[in-house]
XYZ file of C-alpha atoms in Angstrom:
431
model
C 162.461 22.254 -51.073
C 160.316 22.715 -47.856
C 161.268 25.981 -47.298
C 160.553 26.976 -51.275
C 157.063 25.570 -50.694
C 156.535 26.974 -47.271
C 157.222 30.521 -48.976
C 154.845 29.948 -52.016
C 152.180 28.726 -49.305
C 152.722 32.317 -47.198
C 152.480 34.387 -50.715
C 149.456 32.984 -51.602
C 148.226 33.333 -48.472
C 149.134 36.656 -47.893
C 148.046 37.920 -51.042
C 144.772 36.683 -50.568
C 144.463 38.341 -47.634
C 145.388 41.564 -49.033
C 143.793 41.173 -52.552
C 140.859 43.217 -53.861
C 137.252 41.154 -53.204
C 137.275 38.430 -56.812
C 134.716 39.961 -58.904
C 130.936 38.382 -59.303
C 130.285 36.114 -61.527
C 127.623 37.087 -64.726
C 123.971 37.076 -63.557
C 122.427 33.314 -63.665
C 119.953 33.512 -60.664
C 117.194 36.576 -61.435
C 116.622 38.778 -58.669
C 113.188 39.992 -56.917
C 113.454 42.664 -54.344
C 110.283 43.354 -52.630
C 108.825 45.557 -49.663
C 111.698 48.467 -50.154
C 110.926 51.805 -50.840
C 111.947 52.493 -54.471
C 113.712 55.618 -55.455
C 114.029 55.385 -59.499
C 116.437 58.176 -59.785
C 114.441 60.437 -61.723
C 112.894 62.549 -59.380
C 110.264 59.409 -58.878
C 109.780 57.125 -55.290
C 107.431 53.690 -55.192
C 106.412 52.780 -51.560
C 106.586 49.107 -50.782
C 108.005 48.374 -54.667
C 108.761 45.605 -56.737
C 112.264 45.030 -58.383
C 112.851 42.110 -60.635
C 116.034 41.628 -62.529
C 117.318 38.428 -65.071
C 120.249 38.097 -66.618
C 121.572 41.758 -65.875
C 118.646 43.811 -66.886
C 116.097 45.498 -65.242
C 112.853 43.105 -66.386
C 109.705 44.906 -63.955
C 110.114 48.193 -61.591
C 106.502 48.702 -60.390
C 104.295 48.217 -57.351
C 104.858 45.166 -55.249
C 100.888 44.721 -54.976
C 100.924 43.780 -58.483
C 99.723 40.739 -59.632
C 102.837 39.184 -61.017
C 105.074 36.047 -60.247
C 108.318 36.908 -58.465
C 111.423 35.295 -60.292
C 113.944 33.805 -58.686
C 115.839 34.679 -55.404
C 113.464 37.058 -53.453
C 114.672 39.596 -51.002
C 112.747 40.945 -48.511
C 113.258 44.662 -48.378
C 110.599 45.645 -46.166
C 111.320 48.848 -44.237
C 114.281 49.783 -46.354
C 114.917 51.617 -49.620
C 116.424 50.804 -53.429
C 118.562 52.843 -55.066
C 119.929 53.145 -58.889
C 124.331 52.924 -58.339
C 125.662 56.210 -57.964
C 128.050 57.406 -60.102
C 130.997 59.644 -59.756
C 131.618 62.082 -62.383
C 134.943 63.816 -62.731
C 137.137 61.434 -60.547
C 140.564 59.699 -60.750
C 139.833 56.474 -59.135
C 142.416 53.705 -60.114
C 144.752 56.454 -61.423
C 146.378 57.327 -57.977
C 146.881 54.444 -55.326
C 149.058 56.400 -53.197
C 149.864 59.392 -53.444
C 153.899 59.225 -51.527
C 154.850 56.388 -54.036
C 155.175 58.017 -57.365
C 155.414 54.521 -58.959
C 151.305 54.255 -58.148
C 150.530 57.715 -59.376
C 149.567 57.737 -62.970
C 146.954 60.569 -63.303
C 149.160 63.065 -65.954
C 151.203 63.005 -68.528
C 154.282 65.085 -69.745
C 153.310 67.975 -72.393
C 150.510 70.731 -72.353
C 148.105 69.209 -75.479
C 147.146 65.522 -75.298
C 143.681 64.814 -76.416
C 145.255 61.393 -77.751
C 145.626 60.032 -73.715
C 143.510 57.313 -72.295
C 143.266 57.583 -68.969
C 140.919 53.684 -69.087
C 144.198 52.042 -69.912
C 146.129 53.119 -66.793
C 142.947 52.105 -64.366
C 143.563 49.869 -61.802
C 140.739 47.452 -61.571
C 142.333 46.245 -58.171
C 142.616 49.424 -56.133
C 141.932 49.366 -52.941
C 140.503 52.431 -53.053
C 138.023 51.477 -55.464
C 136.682 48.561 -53.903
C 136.194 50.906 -50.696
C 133.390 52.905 -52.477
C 130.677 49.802 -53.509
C 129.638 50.115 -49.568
C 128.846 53.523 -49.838
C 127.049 52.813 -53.304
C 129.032 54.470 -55.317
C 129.311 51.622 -58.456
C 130.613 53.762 -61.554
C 132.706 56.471 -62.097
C 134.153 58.223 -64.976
C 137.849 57.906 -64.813
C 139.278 61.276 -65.802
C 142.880 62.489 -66.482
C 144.487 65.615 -65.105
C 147.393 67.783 -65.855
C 148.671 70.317 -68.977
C 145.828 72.214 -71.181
C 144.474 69.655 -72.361
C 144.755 66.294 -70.341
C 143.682 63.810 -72.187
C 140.272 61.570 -72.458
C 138.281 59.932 -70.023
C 136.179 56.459 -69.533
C 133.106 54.960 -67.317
C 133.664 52.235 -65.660
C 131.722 50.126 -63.069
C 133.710 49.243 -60.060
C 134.130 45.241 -59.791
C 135.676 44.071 -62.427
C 138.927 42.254 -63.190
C 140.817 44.463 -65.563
C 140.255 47.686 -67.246
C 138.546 45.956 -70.296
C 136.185 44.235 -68.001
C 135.580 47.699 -66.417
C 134.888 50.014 -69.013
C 131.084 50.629 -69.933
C 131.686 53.469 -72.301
C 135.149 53.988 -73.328
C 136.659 57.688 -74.438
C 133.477 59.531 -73.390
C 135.321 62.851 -73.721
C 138.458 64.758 -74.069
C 139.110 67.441 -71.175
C 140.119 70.482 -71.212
C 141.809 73.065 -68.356
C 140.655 76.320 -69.200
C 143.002 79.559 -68.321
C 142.040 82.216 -65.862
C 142.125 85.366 -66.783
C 143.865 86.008 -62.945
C 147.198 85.306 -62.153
C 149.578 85.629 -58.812
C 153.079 86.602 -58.571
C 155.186 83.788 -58.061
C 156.140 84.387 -53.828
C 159.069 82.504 -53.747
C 160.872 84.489 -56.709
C 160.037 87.581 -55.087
C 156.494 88.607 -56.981
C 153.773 89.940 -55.558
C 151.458 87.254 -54.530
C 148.081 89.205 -54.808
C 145.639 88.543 -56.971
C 145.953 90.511 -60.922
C 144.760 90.216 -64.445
C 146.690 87.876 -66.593
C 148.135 89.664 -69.250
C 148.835 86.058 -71.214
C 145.149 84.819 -71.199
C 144.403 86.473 -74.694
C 147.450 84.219 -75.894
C 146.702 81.260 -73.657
C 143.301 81.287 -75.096
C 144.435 81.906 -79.139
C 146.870 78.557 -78.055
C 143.515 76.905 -77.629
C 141.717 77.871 -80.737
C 144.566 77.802 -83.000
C 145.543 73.842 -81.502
C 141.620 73.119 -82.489
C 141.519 74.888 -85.347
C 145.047 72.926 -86.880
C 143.262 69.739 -85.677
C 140.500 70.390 -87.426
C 141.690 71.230 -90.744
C 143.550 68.148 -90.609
C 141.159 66.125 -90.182
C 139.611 67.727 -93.133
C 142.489 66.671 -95.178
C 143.532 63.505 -96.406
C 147.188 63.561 -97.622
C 148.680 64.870 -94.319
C 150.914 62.407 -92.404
C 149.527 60.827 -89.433
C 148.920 63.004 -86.549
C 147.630 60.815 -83.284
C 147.021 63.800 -81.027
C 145.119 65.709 -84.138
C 143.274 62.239 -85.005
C 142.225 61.564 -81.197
C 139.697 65.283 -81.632
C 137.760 63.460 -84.462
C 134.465 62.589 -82.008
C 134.701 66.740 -81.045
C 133.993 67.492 -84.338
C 131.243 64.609 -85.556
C 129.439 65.233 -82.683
C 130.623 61.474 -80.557
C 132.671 62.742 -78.362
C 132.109 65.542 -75.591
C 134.503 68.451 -74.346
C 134.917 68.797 -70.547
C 135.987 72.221 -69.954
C 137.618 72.657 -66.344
C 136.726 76.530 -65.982
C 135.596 78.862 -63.252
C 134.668 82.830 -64.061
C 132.261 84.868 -65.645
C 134.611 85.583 -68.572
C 136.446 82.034 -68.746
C 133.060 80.217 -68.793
C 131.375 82.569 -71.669
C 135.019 82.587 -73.817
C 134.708 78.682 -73.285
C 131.390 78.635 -74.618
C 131.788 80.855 -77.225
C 135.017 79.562 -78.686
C 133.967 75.996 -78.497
C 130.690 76.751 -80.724
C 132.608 78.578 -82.885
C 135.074 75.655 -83.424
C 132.313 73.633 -84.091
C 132.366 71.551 -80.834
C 128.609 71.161 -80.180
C 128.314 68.846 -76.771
C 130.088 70.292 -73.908
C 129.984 70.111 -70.367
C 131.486 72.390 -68.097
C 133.361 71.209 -64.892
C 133.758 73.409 -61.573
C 131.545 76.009 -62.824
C 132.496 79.125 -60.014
C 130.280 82.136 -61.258
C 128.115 80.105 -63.697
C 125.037 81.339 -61.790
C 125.484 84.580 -63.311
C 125.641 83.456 -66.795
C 122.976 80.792 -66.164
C 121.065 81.758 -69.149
C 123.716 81.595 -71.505
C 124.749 77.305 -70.553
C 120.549 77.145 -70.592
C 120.384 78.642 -74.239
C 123.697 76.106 -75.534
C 122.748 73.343 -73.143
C 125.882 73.405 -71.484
C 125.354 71.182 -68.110
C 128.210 71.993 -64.914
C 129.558 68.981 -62.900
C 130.009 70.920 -59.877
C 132.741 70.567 -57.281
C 131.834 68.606 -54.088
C 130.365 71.275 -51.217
C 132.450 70.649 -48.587
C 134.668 73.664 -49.235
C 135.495 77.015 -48.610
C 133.929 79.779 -51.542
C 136.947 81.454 -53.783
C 135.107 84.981 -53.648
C 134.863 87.255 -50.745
C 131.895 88.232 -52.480
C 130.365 84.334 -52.100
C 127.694 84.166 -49.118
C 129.221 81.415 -46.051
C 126.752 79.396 -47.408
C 127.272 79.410 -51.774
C 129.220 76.315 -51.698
C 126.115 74.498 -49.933
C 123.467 76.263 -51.958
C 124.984 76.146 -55.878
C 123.008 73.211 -56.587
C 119.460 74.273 -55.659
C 120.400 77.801 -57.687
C 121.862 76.233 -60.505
C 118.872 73.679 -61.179
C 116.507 76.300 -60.129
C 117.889 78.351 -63.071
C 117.069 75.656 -65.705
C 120.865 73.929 -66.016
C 121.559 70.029 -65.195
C 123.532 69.637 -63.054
C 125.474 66.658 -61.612
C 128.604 65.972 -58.796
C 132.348 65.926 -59.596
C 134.969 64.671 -57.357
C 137.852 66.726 -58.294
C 140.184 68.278 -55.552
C 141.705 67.466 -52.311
C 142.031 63.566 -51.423
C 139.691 63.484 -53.909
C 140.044 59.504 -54.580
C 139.375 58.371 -50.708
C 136.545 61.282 -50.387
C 134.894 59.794 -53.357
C 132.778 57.200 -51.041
C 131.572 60.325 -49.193
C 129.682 60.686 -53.172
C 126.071 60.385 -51.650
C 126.953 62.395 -48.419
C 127.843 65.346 -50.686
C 124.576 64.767 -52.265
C 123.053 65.343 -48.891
C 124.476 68.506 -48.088
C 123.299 70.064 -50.936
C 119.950 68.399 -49.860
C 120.115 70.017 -46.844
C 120.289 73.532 -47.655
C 116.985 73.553 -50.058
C 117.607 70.912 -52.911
C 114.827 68.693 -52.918
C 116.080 65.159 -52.014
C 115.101 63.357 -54.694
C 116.880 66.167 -56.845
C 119.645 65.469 -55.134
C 119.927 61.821 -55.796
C 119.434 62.880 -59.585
C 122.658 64.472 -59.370
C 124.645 60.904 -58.700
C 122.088 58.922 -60.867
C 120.128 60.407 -63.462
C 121.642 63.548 -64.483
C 125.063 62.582 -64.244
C 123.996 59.713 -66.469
C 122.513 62.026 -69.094
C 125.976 64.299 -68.793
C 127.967 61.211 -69.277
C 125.679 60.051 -72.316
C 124.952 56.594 -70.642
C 121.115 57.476 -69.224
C 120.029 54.656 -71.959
C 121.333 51.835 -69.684
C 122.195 53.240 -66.012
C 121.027 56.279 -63.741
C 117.229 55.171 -63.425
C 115.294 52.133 -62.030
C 113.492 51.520 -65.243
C 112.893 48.107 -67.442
C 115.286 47.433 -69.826
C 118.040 49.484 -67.749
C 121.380 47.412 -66.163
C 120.564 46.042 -63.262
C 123.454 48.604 -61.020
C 121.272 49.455 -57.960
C 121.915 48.843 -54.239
C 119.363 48.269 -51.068
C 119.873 50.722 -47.761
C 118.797 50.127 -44.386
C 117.994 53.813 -44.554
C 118.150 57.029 -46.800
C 121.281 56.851 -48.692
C 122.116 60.005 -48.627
C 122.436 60.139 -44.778
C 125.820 58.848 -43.623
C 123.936 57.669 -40.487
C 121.710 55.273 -42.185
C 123.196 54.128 -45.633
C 123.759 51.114 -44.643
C 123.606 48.929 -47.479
C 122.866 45.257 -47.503
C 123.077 44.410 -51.063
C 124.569 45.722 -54.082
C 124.093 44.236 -57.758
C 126.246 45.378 -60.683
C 124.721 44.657 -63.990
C 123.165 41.759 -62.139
C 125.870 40.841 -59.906
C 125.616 40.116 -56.816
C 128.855 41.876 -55.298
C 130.947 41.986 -52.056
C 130.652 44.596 -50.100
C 133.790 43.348 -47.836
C 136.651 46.045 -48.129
C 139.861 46.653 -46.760
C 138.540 49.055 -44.293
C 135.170 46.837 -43.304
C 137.750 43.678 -41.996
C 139.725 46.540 -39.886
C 136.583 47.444 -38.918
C 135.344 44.168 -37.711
C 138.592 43.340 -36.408
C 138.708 46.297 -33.813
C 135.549 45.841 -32.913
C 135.880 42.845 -31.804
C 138.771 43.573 -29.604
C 136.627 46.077 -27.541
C 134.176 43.596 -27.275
C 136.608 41.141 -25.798
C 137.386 43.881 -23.152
């Protein structure tokens, strides 16, 4: 009997230790964070500000001089700077835990068309992974499936919750899309030749996508059909709730994108990765087609790109009239998603004004994602998701942060990596 308790006492114990941080409890002590620097997200900054939240909203964002009783727990900010949460666009946080051990990786599905996936209900709330990004600031993210033509629809969540249902903020945001390229390469291993050639199959590939759309539409037009889930889950394309993320790089795949999608009747669409759109800048400006570009720190596909297009995309792209926001979609992409704000910087650092820059995690992204009425800004009225730096944010040197609130919520910023962390350092102090 001993030895049965002894081993329920080490379980516990042991998964406490390595358990994700127990989420906050709901706001009941308002918030007053005075002396920082204020950066609202919207291209706007407040020197020595004033930020008062109750129970999870946003109630004053102003001038600390004014005249006006602080509420509740006041923190003195003096010296350092306030940020709205960032928020990760494009990202497959809580889909993948590790990537060796199939049994955690749940980012695809079988089958080329499946607009009727939900990628919310296979998000881990407890990832370790996603508990390692609140330090960096990173507090949402839209949770995004990957794999066939169409992979399936995605979800914004904040990161501290208990579940997926406590997580979501807006659930089925959109339905994306992996648009052909009209390139293909041999296939090495079988003897092709690997270079780089027109795809004879994209006219096909690309009448596959209309005539899927097309079928789903019609039947959604009728009303004696038998039930169809993956033709039923396209409804919000077609009334306007629901937006189409289409994964496409290229001149030509970009413009047949547009074109076919506004000819299907799809109205709100976003385009993802976005290679060449600065040549066809004018044409996402005229549809209002914003890109979610792919994080800098990469080479360029073109030997035509300058060393330096990757960097520079941002400042062009927004310079040409077209919002534009930050995706996290590629290599490693779920631990490089706390580098979010880092990204940012780059892009900051080779001619994108910095509070543009911080638009691209907060405000803009927040317009792309369609939920700029509650998060992205500093503003009354607005979820209280916003952080407090030691130091610009955006500089891996000095984000530092010292507290984090999500929709009011005070929340740990203890991590996996921060007690390994403390733990080594403390062993070279010893020495």
């Amino acid at each position: 009997m001993k030895k049965i308790i002894y081993s329920l006492l080490c379980f516990f114990l042991v998964g406490n230790i390595i358990a994700q941080q127990t989420p906050a409890d709901k706001q009941t002590t308002d918030y007053s964070i005075e002396g920082a620097t204020a950066h609202l997200g919207n291209g706007q900054v407040i020197e020595n500000s004033l930020i008062m939240f109750s129970e999870g909203k946003i109630v004053f964002a102003g001038n600390a001089n004014a005249k006006i009783a602080r509420r509740g727990t006041v923190i003195n900010a003096k010296g350092k700077h306030v940020y709205p949460g960032f928020i990760a666009a494009n990202s497959t946080l809580g889909l993948v835990e590790i990537d060796a051990v199939k049994a955690s990786v749940d980012e695809d599905e079988i089958g080329t068309n499946n607009p009727h996936i939900r990628s919310l209900i296979a998000y881990n709330a407890e990832s370790k992974i996603v508990e390692s990004m609140r330090p960096n600031g990173v507090l949402m993210a839209q949770i995004t499936p990957r794999g066939g033509t169409i992979s399936g629809t995605s979800s914004i969540v904040q990161l501290d919750a208990w579940n997926w249902e406590d997580a979501s903020i807006k659930t089925d945001d959109a339905i994306h899309i992996n648009w052909p390229s009209s390139f293909t390469r041999g296939r090495w291993w079988l003897g092709e030749d690997p270079a780089l050639k027109p795809d004879v199959k994209y006219a096909d590939k690309i009448n596959g996508i209309k005539s899927y759309f097309s079928t789903a539409k019609n039947y959604l037009a009728s009303s004696n059909l038998k039930k169809h889930l993956p033709y039923e889950s396209t409804k919000g394309l077609f009334n306007g709730t629901q937006k189409l993320f289409i994964h496409a790089n290229g001149q030509r795949e970009i413009t047949d994108a547009v074109t076919i999608a506004k000819e299907l009747g799809i109205n709100n669409i976003v385009l993802v990765h976005g290679e060449e759109a600065e040549e066809i800048a004018d044409l996402l400006v005229k549809n209002k087609v914003p890109v979610i570009l792919d994080r800098p720190h990469r080479n360029p596909n073109s030997e035509d790109d300058g060393y330096d297009y990757t960097y520079t995309i941002a400042k062009t792209l927004t310079d040409k009239g077209v919002l534009v926001s930050l995706g996290m979609e590629g290599q490693m992409e779920r631990m490089n998603t706390r580098n979010l704000p880092f990204y940012a910087g780059t892009f900051a650092a080779h001619g994108l004004d910095k509070e543009v820059a911080l638009q691209l995690l907060t405000s803009n992204t927040a317009k792309i994602l369609g939920i700029d009425s509650f998060v992205g800004t500093l503003e009354v009225g607005k979820d209280a998701t916003l952080f407090v730096s030691e130091g610009d944010a955006l500089d891996m040197r000095t984000n530092i942060l010292t507290n984090a609130f999500i929709q009011g919520r005070k929340i740990s910023l203890e991590t996996h990596q921060t007690k390994l962390w403390k733990r080594y350092s403390n062993k070279l102090k010893s020495k």
